[in-house]
Amino acid sequence: MRKAVCPGSFDPITNGHLDVIERASGLFDEVTIAVLVNSTKTGLFSIDERIAMAKDAASHLPNVRVDTWSGLLVDYCKTHDIRAIVKGLRAVSDFDYELQMAQMNLQLKGVDTLLMATKPAYSFLSSSLVREIARYGGDVSALVPSGVHKALKAKAGGN
Ligand code: PNS
């Protein structure tokens, strides 16, 4: 079985993430959305909230599951016999960061990373901008799955 993981903070999951996950689910037998901790970021949603939103957003994809892990991503991959990490690449500005992590993960445990070009329509989209726009009451309904939109309204007071 060909398995891949789509890792990230997913705080919250956006339509850009979901596009990459949907396309990965067509390429692999099983795709895991791994909600992980990025030690450089502070969160708006708890890990449990992020998992619930990711599960809801991916509920139409039968070969996609959602999980979490508090250690290294490569250890998750080894534990679950996953050989490929799939991440979205929005723009050149993502490249250095993603390449560095991809090469580190390859060095650490020989796990390969596939960088998937996002749809141009999502190249500007990030969870951090979504959080900020929602915090100031802006409309993010076109940028996130409907469950995330509801959760943002409840948490941050967005439109
Ligand atoms: O959505 P993000 O914040 O860009 O995703 C980054 C993430 C969570 C994938 C990365 O920080 C990660 O893999 N964290 C788990 C701990 C780990 O393995 N760190 C070493 C990365 S080379």
mmCIF file of C-alpha atoms in Angstrom, residues 17-158:
data_model
loop_
_atom_site.group_PDB
_atom_site.id
_atom_site.type_symbol
_atom_site.label_atom_id
_atom_site.label_comp_id
_atom_site.label_asym_id
_atom_site.label_seq_id
_atom_site.Cartn_x
_atom_site.Cartn_y
_atom_site.Cartn_z
ATOM 1 C CA HIS A 17 -4.334 22.649 2.459
ATOM 2 C CA LEU A 18 -7.438 20.762 1.414
ATOM 3 C CA ASP A 19 -6.611 21.122 -2.283
ATOM 4 C CA VAL A 20 -3.186 19.528 -1.725
ATOM 5 C CA ILE A 21 -4.722 16.770 0.441
ATOM 6 C CA GLU A 22 -7.391 16.007 -2.180
ATOM 7 C CA ARG A 23 -4.791 15.764 -4.953
ATOM 8 C CA ALA A 24 -2.494 13.612 -2.786
ATOM 9 C CA SER A 25 -5.421 11.290 -2.035
ATOM 10 C CA GLY A 26 -5.673 10.620 -5.777
ATOM 11 C CA LEU A 27 -1.989 9.679 -5.968
ATOM 12 C CA PHE A 28 -1.655 7.464 -2.873
ATOM 13 C CA ASP A 29 -3.695 4.590 -1.436
ATOM 14 C CA GLU A 30 -3.817 6.214 1.986
ATOM 15 C CA VAL A 31 -3.091 9.775 3.074
ATOM 16 C CA THR A 32 -2.760 10.861 6.690
ATOM 17 C CA ILE A 33 -3.279 14.465 7.704
ATOM 18 C CA ALA A 34 -0.829 14.753 10.610
ATOM 19 C CA VAL A 35 -1.613 17.636 12.932
ATOM 20 C CA LEU A 36 1.772 18.432 14.442
ATOM 21 C CA VAL A 37 3.353 20.986 16.714
ATOM 22 C CA ASN A 38 5.521 23.625 15.065
ATOM 23 C CA SER A 39 7.652 24.861 17.953
ATOM 24 C CA THR A 40 8.109 28.259 16.257
ATOM 25 C CA LYS A 41 4.368 29.050 16.213
ATOM 26 C CA THR A 42 1.785 29.898 18.870
ATOM 27 C CA GLY A 43 -1.667 28.511 18.256
ATOM 28 C CA LEU A 44 -5.212 29.829 18.116
ATOM 29 C CA PHE A 45 -6.924 26.417 18.125
ATOM 30 C CA SER A 46 -6.087 23.474 20.390
ATOM 31 C CA ILE A 47 -4.748 20.301 18.757
ATOM 32 C CA ASP A 48 -8.096 18.591 19.398
ATOM 33 C CA GLU A 49 -9.957 21.452 17.690
ATOM 34 C CA ARG A 50 -7.587 21.302 14.694
ATOM 35 C CA ILE A 51 -8.097 17.544 14.408
ATOM 36 C CA ALA A 52 -11.877 17.912 14.505
ATOM 37 C CA MET A 53 -11.798 20.600 11.799
ATOM 38 C CA ALA A 54 -9.464 18.523 9.600
ATOM 39 C CA LYS A 55 -11.673 15.419 10.001
ATOM 40 C CA ASP A 56 -14.752 17.391 9.040
ATOM 41 C CA ALA A 57 -13.021 19.042 6.048
ATOM 42 C CA ALA A 58 -11.726 15.716 4.684
ATOM 43 C CA SER A 59 -14.825 13.628 5.435
ATOM 44 C CA HIS A 60 -15.581 13.281 1.687
ATOM 45 C CA LEU A 61 -12.200 11.576 1.062
ATOM 46 C CA PRO A 62 -12.466 7.873 2.010
ATOM 47 C CA ASN A 63 -8.697 7.193 1.929
ATOM 48 C CA VAL A 64 -7.775 10.161 4.126
ATOM 49 C CA ARG A 65 -7.359 9.837 7.889
ATOM 50 C CA VAL A 66 -6.363 12.372 10.530
ATOM 51 C CA ASP A 67 -3.843 11.822 13.292
ATOM 52 C CA THR A 68 -1.546 13.735 15.621
ATOM 53 C CA TRP A 69 1.961 13.195 16.975
ATOM 54 C CA SER A 70 4.045 15.096 19.453
ATOM 55 C CA GLY A 71 7.510 13.974 18.293
ATOM 56 C CA LEU A 72 9.509 14.175 15.097
ATOM 57 C CA LEU A 73 7.605 13.762 11.843
ATOM 58 C CA VAL A 74 10.132 11.202 10.583
ATOM 59 C CA ASP A 75 9.494 9.029 13.647
ATOM 60 C CA TYR A 76 5.771 9.148 12.872
ATOM 61 C CA CYS A 77 6.555 8.077 9.307
ATOM 62 C CA LYS A 78 8.754 5.174 10.435
ATOM 63 C CA THR A 79 6.215 4.029 13.050
ATOM 64 C CA HIS A 80 3.434 3.962 10.442
ATOM 65 C CA ASP A 81 5.483 2.692 7.480
ATOM 66 C CA ILE A 82 4.951 5.929 5.530
ATOM 67 C CA ARG A 83 7.626 6.667 2.936
ATOM 68 C CA ALA A 84 6.440 9.994 1.512
ATOM 69 C CA ILE A 85 5.729 13.413 2.985
ATOM 70 C CA VAL A 86 3.572 15.664 0.777
ATOM 71 C CA LYS A 87 3.612 19.425 1.319
ATOM 72 C CA GLY A 88 2.196 22.297 -0.706
ATOM 73 C CA LEU A 89 4.492 24.875 -2.270
ATOM 74 C CA ARG A 90 2.701 28.200 -2.730
ATOM 75 C CA ALA A 91 5.479 30.440 -3.955
ATOM 76 C CA VAL A 92 9.255 30.799 -4.123
ATOM 77 C CA SER A 93 9.094 32.288 -0.622
ATOM 78 C CA ASP A 94 8.093 28.843 0.739
ATOM 79 C CA PHE A 95 10.952 27.105 -0.973
ATOM 80 C CA ASP A 96 13.916 27.623 1.382
ATOM 81 C CA TYR A 97 11.913 26.573 4.458
ATOM 82 C CA GLU A 98 10.369 23.529 2.783
ATOM 83 C CA LEU A 99 13.627 22.426 1.148
ATOM 84 C CA GLN A 100 15.467 22.652 4.463
ATOM 85 C CA MET A 101 12.868 20.494 6.233
ATOM 86 C CA ALA A 102 12.733 18.052 3.310
ATOM 87 C CA GLN A 103 16.496 17.604 3.326
ATOM 88 C CA MET A 104 16.608 17.287 7.116
ATOM 89 C CA ASN A 105 13.877 14.629 7.080
ATOM 90 C CA LEU A 106 15.752 12.766 4.344
ATOM 91 C CA GLN A 107 18.988 12.976 6.321
ATOM 92 C CA LEU A 108 17.364 11.905 9.614
ATOM 93 C CA LYS A 109 15.466 8.810 8.493
ATOM 94 C CA GLY A 110 15.546 8.602 4.690
ATOM 95 C CA VAL A 111 11.949 9.822 4.317
ATOM 96 C CA ASP A 112 11.254 11.514 0.969
ATOM 97 C CA THR A 113 9.294 14.754 0.578
ATOM 98 C CA LEU A 114 7.201 15.630 -2.470
ATOM 99 C CA LEU A 115 6.541 19.359 -2.831
ATOM 100 C CA MET A 116 3.238 19.818 -4.640
ATOM 101 C CA ALA A 117 2.621 23.114 -6.427
ATOM 102 C CA THR A 118 -0.543 24.649 -5.050
ATOM 103 C CA LYS A 119 -3.249 25.987 -7.309
ATOM 104 C CA PRO A 120 -2.369 29.603 -8.189
ATOM 105 C CA ALA A 121 -5.711 30.619 -6.701
ATOM 106 C CA TYR A 122 -4.366 29.626 -3.271
ATOM 107 C CA SER A 123 -0.827 31.014 -3.525
ATOM 108 C CA PHE A 124 -1.638 33.904 -1.158
ATOM 109 C CA LEU A 125 -3.480 31.789 1.396
ATOM 110 C CA SER A 126 -2.062 30.949 4.828
ATOM 111 C CA SER A 127 -3.498 29.927 8.185
ATOM 112 C CA SER A 128 -1.823 32.903 9.845
ATOM 113 C CA LEU A 129 -3.505 35.400 7.484
ATOM 114 C CA VAL A 130 -6.835 33.623 7.923
ATOM 115 C CA ARG A 131 -6.490 33.924 11.714
ATOM 116 C CA GLU A 132 -5.608 37.600 11.479
ATOM 117 C CA ILE A 133 -8.429 38.472 9.071
ATOM 118 C CA ALA A 134 -10.941 36.588 11.231
ATOM 119 C CA ARG A 135 -9.644 38.273 14.386
ATOM 120 C CA TYR A 136 -10.440 41.686 12.887
ATOM 121 C CA GLY A 137 -13.844 40.610 11.659
ATOM 122 C CA GLY A 138 -12.970 40.090 7.977
ATOM 123 C CA ASP A 139 -14.737 37.585 5.724
ATOM 124 C CA VAL A 140 -12.786 34.322 5.347
ATOM 125 C CA SER A 141 -15.693 32.222 4.082
ATOM 126 C CA ALA A 142 -14.083 31.733 0.634
ATOM 127 C CA LEU A 143 -10.749 30.682 2.127
ATOM 128 C CA VAL A 144 -11.606 27.873 4.550
ATOM 129 C CA PRO A 145 -13.948 24.863 4.767
ATOM 130 C CA SER A 146 -17.381 25.712 6.195
ATOM 131 C CA GLY A 147 -16.693 23.999 9.548
ATOM 132 C CA VAL A 148 -13.554 26.092 9.998
ATOM 133 C CA HIS A 149 -15.488 29.231 9.134
ATOM 134 C CA LYS A 150 -17.988 28.428 11.880
ATOM 135 C CA ALA A 151 -15.224 27.665 14.369
ATOM 136 C CA LEU A 152 -13.432 30.920 13.560
ATOM 137 C CA LYS A 153 -16.633 32.875 14.050
ATOM 138 C CA ALA A 154 -17.141 31.220 17.424
ATOM 139 C CA LYS A 155 -13.519 31.688 18.509
ATOM 140 C CA ALA A 156 -12.403 34.940 16.928
ATOM 141 C CA GLY A 157 -15.610 36.715 16.047
ATOM 142 C CA GLY A 158 -14.978 36.740 12.259
#
